[in-house]
């Protein structure tokens, strides 16, 4: 019974907003032309990952980078519980919060070569993400492709 109460206390702290965010990872951003590698935990996907279990396709576009960047920002801005933290010419960082506990996932985009946008999506805390980051990247991919076709 004591362990159960302790678990409830931990959940209460998370709900109250105490620890659900976790510290901002120091590895965010671009280092030597690359996004950070995924950690050993299965809660991250990246188009630059060597491990096929963590690898996702980069986003693709035709035309001008500025147009693709504007469309990607519009897609992110239209998604639930998303906040754009940084938007430079070739790099975008957004945070997504989970609906119930407010856990934060960091999603990064790097315009590293014409027609390609590298992407990385990772949970800040926890071990498993139950496929949430992969699903999010695929949802962004579909919305981005639709936005590019419409514009």
PDB file of C-alpha atoms in Angstrom:
ATOM      1  CA  UNK A   1       0.000   0.000   0.000  1.00  0.00           C
ATOM      2  CA  UNK A   2       2.896   2.411   0.735  1.00  0.00           C
ATOM      3  CA  UNK A   3       4.350   1.907  -2.761  1.00  0.00           C
ATOM      4  CA  UNK A   4       0.970   2.648  -4.313  1.00  0.00           C
ATOM      5  CA  UNK A   5       0.642   5.913  -2.358  1.00  0.00           C
ATOM      6  CA  UNK A   6       4.177   6.861  -3.386  1.00  0.00           C
ATOM      7  CA  UNK A   7       3.237   6.311  -7.021  1.00  0.00           C
ATOM      8  CA  UNK A   8       0.183   8.508  -6.595  1.00  0.00           C
ATOM      9  CA  UNK A   9       2.334  11.217  -5.066  1.00  0.00           C
ATOM     10  CA  UNK A  10       4.678  11.103  -8.065  1.00  0.00           C
ATOM     11  CA  UNK A  11       1.740  11.341 -10.449  1.00  0.00           C
ATOM     12  CA  UNK A  12       0.324  14.264  -8.468  1.00  0.00           C
ATOM     13  CA  UNK A  13       3.634  16.103  -8.759  1.00  0.00           C
ATOM     14  CA  UNK A  14       3.703  15.500 -12.507  1.00  0.00           C
ATOM     15  CA  UNK A  15       0.122  16.699 -12.913  1.00  0.00           C
ATOM     16  CA  UNK A  16       0.874  19.796 -10.878  1.00  0.00           C
ATOM     17  CA  UNK A  17       3.535  20.623 -13.472  1.00  0.00           C
ATOM     18  CA  UNK A  18       6.565  19.998 -11.320  1.00  0.00           C
ATOM     19  CA  UNK A  19       8.630  17.526 -13.328  1.00  0.00           C
ATOM     20  CA  UNK A  20       6.751  16.859 -16.553  1.00  0.00           C
ATOM     21  CA  UNK A  21       8.875  19.199 -18.618  1.00  0.00           C
ATOM     22  CA  UNK A  22      12.309  18.017 -17.618  1.00  0.00           C
ATOM     23  CA  UNK A  23      15.378  20.098 -18.321  1.00  0.00           C
ATOM     24  CA  UNK A  24      15.980  21.383 -21.825  1.00  0.00           C
ATOM     25  CA  UNK A  25      18.526  19.027 -23.403  1.00  0.00           C
ATOM     26  CA  UNK A  26      21.963  20.535 -23.929  1.00  0.00           C
ATOM     27  CA  UNK A  27      22.285  18.641 -27.210  1.00  0.00           C
ATOM     28  CA  UNK A  28      19.563  20.575 -29.035  1.00  0.00           C
ATOM     29  CA  UNK A  29      20.591  22.512 -32.106  1.00  0.00           C
ATOM     30  CA  UNK A  30      23.020  21.927 -34.904  1.00  0.00           C
ATOM     31  CA  UNK A  31      26.529  20.664 -34.222  1.00  0.00           C
ATOM     32  CA  UNK A  32      28.897  20.294 -37.177  1.00  0.00           C
ATOM     33  CA  UNK A  33      25.984  20.302 -39.610  1.00  0.00           C
ATOM     34  CA  UNK A  34      24.080  17.551 -37.791  1.00  0.00           C
ATOM     35  CA  UNK A  35      21.219  17.261 -35.349  1.00  0.00           C
ATOM     36  CA  UNK A  36      22.057  15.427 -32.127  1.00  0.00           C
ATOM     37  CA  UNK A  37      22.124  11.645 -32.325  1.00  0.00           C
ATOM     38  CA  UNK A  38      19.268   9.776 -30.666  1.00  0.00           C
ATOM     39  CA  UNK A  39      19.980   8.388 -27.193  1.00  0.00           C
ATOM     40  CA  UNK A  40      20.001   4.646 -26.514  1.00  0.00           C
ATOM     41  CA  UNK A  41      16.393   4.782 -25.300  1.00  0.00           C
ATOM     42  CA  UNK A  42      13.646   4.051 -27.869  1.00  0.00           C
ATOM     43  CA  UNK A  43      11.945   7.449 -27.481  1.00  0.00           C
ATOM     44  CA  UNK A  44      13.584   9.271 -30.388  1.00  0.00           C
ATOM     45  CA  UNK A  45      13.526   9.203 -34.178  1.00  0.00           C
ATOM     46  CA  UNK A  46      15.813  11.027 -36.582  1.00  0.00           C
ATOM     47  CA  UNK A  47      16.396  11.239 -40.307  1.00  0.00           C
ATOM     48  CA  UNK A  48      20.116  11.240 -39.522  1.00  0.00           C
ATOM     49  CA  UNK A  49      20.038   8.097 -37.352  1.00  0.00           C
ATOM     50  CA  UNK A  50      22.194   5.155 -38.395  1.00  0.00           C
ATOM     51  CA  UNK A  51      19.962   2.727 -36.469  1.00  0.00           C
ATOM     52  CA  UNK A  52      17.042   1.664 -38.667  1.00  0.00           C
ATOM     53  CA  UNK A  53      14.757   1.435 -35.602  1.00  0.00           C
ATOM     54  CA  UNK A  54      15.212   5.170 -35.007  1.00  0.00           C
ATOM     55  CA  UNK A  55      15.491   6.294 -38.619  1.00  0.00           C
ATOM     56  CA  UNK A  56      12.773   8.263 -40.443  1.00  0.00           C
ATOM     57  CA  UNK A  57      12.826   9.820 -43.894  1.00  0.00           C
ATOM     58  CA  UNK A  58      13.757  13.502 -44.055  1.00  0.00           C
ATOM     59  CA  UNK A  59      11.031  15.854 -45.248  1.00  0.00           C
ATOM     60  CA  UNK A  60      11.283  16.669 -48.944  1.00  0.00           C
ATOM     61  CA  UNK A  61      10.299  19.714 -50.904  1.00  0.00           C
ATOM     62  CA  UNK A  62      10.699  21.283 -54.321  1.00  0.00           C
ATOM     63  CA  UNK A  63      11.299  24.930 -54.930  1.00  0.00           C
ATOM     64  CA  UNK A  64      12.590  27.627 -52.670  1.00  0.00           C
ATOM     65  CA  UNK A  65      13.780  26.983 -49.141  1.00  0.00           C
ATOM     66  CA  UNK A  66      12.009  30.096 -47.855  1.00  0.00           C
ATOM     67  CA  UNK A  67       8.660  28.811 -49.122  1.00  0.00           C
ATOM     68  CA  UNK A  68       9.227  25.364 -47.584  1.00  0.00           C
ATOM     69  CA  UNK A  69      10.290  26.966 -44.293  1.00  0.00           C
ATOM     70  CA  UNK A  70       7.174  29.165 -44.214  1.00  0.00           C
ATOM     71  CA  UNK A  71       4.932  26.168 -44.929  1.00  0.00           C
ATOM     72  CA  UNK A  72       6.620  24.058 -42.249  1.00  0.00           C
ATOM     73  CA  UNK A  73       6.203  26.849 -39.696  1.00  0.00           C
ATOM     74  CA  UNK A  74       2.523  27.139 -40.640  1.00  0.00           C
ATOM     75  CA  UNK A  75       2.062  23.375 -40.208  1.00  0.00           C
ATOM     76  CA  UNK A  76       3.711  23.416 -36.783  1.00  0.00           C
ATOM     77  CA  UNK A  77       1.728  26.482 -35.737  1.00  0.00           C
ATOM     78  CA  UNK A  78      -1.501  24.651 -36.586  1.00  0.00           C
ATOM     79  CA  UNK A  79      -0.755  21.579 -34.476  1.00  0.00           C
ATOM     80  CA  UNK A  80      -2.184  20.996 -31.002  1.00  0.00           C
ATOM     81  CA  UNK A  81       0.058  21.697 -28.012  1.00  0.00           C
ATOM     82  CA  UNK A  82       2.954  22.842 -30.217  1.00  0.00           C
ATOM     83  CA  UNK A  83       5.180  25.805 -29.480  1.00  0.00           C
ATOM     84  CA  UNK A  84       7.866  27.084 -31.822  1.00  0.00           C
ATOM     85  CA  UNK A  85      10.877  27.852 -29.663  1.00  0.00           C
ATOM     86  CA  UNK A  86      13.404  28.857 -32.316  1.00  0.00           C
ATOM     87  CA  UNK A  87      13.065  29.531 -36.026  1.00  0.00           C
ATOM     88  CA  UNK A  88      16.240  30.485 -37.824  1.00  0.00           C
ATOM     89  CA  UNK A  89      16.896  30.446 -41.565  1.00  0.00           C
ATOM     90  CA  UNK A  90      18.013  26.807 -41.600  1.00  0.00           C
ATOM     91  CA  UNK A  91      16.907  25.463 -38.186  1.00  0.00           C
ATOM     92  CA  UNK A  92      13.557  25.150 -36.412  1.00  0.00           C
ATOM     93  CA  UNK A  93      12.976  23.867 -32.874  1.00  0.00           C
ATOM     94  CA  UNK A  94       9.460  23.160 -31.640  1.00  0.00           C
ATOM     95  CA  UNK A  95       8.174  21.672 -28.394  1.00  0.00           C
ATOM     96  CA  UNK A  96       5.112  19.459 -28.151  1.00  0.00           C
ATOM     97  CA  UNK A  97       3.360  18.815 -24.831  1.00  0.00           C
ATOM     98  CA  UNK A  98       1.396  15.652 -24.153  1.00  0.00           C
ATOM     99  CA  UNK A  99      -2.296  16.199 -23.439  1.00  0.00           C
ATOM    100  CA  UNK A 100      -2.567  14.591 -20.007  1.00  0.00           C
ATOM    101  CA  UNK A 101       0.703  15.049 -18.138  1.00  0.00           C
ATOM    102  CA  UNK A 102       2.303  17.818 -20.173  1.00  0.00           C
ATOM    103  CA  UNK A 103       5.450  15.840 -21.027  1.00  0.00           C
ATOM    104  CA  UNK A 104       7.631  17.744 -23.497  1.00  0.00           C
ATOM    105  CA  UNK A 105       9.057  16.343 -26.704  1.00  0.00           C
ATOM    106  CA  UNK A 106      11.567  18.352 -28.715  1.00  0.00           C
ATOM    107  CA  UNK A 107      11.223  18.343 -32.501  1.00  0.00           C
ATOM    108  CA  UNK A 108      13.981  19.820 -34.628  1.00  0.00           C
ATOM    109  CA  UNK A 109      14.270  20.527 -38.332  1.00  0.00           C
ATOM    110  CA  UNK A 110      17.446  21.270 -40.270  1.00  0.00           C
ATOM    111  CA  UNK A 111      17.446  22.590 -43.849  1.00  0.00           C
ATOM    112  CA  UNK A 112      20.831  21.121 -44.719  1.00  0.00           C
ATOM    113  CA  UNK A 113      20.663  20.671 -48.495  1.00  0.00           C
ATOM    114  CA  UNK A 114      18.306  21.800 -51.255  1.00  0.00           C
ATOM    115  CA  UNK A 115      15.069  19.817 -51.196  1.00  0.00           C
ATOM    116  CA  UNK A 116      15.685  18.093 -47.846  1.00  0.00           C
ATOM    117  CA  UNK A 117      14.749  18.898 -44.272  1.00  0.00           C
ATOM    118  CA  UNK A 118      16.388  16.693 -41.660  1.00  0.00           C
ATOM    119  CA  UNK A 119      14.157  15.968 -38.664  1.00  0.00           C
ATOM    120  CA  UNK A 120      14.646  14.727 -35.104  1.00  0.00           C
ATOM    121  CA  UNK A 121      11.882  14.170 -32.545  1.00  0.00           C
ATOM    122  CA  UNK A 122      12.702  13.030 -29.005  1.00  0.00           C
ATOM    123  CA  UNK A 123      11.053  12.756 -25.606  1.00  0.00           C
ATOM    124  CA  UNK A 124      12.786  14.736 -22.876  1.00  0.00           C
ATOM    125  CA  UNK A 125      12.064  12.291 -20.096  1.00  0.00           C
ATOM    126  CA  UNK A 126      11.141   8.649 -19.827  1.00  0.00           C
ATOM    127  CA  UNK A 127      12.317   5.635 -21.729  1.00  0.00           C
ATOM    128  CA  UNK A 128       9.524   4.457 -24.044  1.00  0.00           C
ATOM    129  CA  UNK A 129       7.375   6.839 -26.036  1.00  0.00           C
ATOM    130  CA  UNK A 130       5.010   4.186 -27.459  1.00  0.00           C
ATOM    131  CA  UNK A 131       5.743   5.431 -30.987  1.00  0.00           C
ATOM    132  CA  UNK A 132       4.528   8.974 -30.342  1.00  0.00           C
ATOM    133  CA  UNK A 133       7.571  10.688 -31.861  1.00  0.00           C
ATOM    134  CA  UNK A 134       7.505   8.563 -35.032  1.00  0.00           C
ATOM    135  CA  UNK A 135       3.764   9.150 -35.438  1.00  0.00           C
ATOM    136  CA  UNK A 136       4.223  12.898 -34.937  1.00  0.00           C
ATOM    137  CA  UNK A 137       6.929  13.099 -37.598  1.00  0.00           C
ATOM    138  CA  UNK A 138       4.735  11.188 -40.038  1.00  0.00           C
ATOM    139  CA  UNK A 139       1.769  13.488 -39.281  1.00  0.00           C
ATOM    140  CA  UNK A 140       4.005  16.509 -39.901  1.00  0.00           C
ATOM    141  CA  UNK A 141       5.257  14.914 -43.140  1.00  0.00           C
ATOM    142  CA  UNK A 142       1.703  14.458 -44.474  1.00  0.00           C
ATOM    143  CA  UNK A 143       0.586  17.964 -43.483  1.00  0.00           C
ATOM    144  CA  UNK A 144       3.754  19.515 -44.907  1.00  0.00           C
ATOM    145  CA  UNK A 145       3.346  17.689 -48.241  1.00  0.00           C
ATOM    146  CA  UNK A 146      -0.296  18.799 -48.443  1.00  0.00           C
ATOM    147  CA  UNK A 147       0.644  22.403 -47.623  1.00  0.00           C
ATOM    148  CA  UNK A 148       3.374  22.426 -50.279  1.00  0.00           C
ATOM    149  CA  UNK A 149       0.951  21.096 -52.914  1.00  0.00           C
ATOM    150  CA  UNK A 150      -1.675  23.707 -52.043  1.00  0.00           C
ATOM    151  CA  UNK A 151       0.676  26.687 -52.153  1.00  0.00           C
TER     152      UNK A 151
END
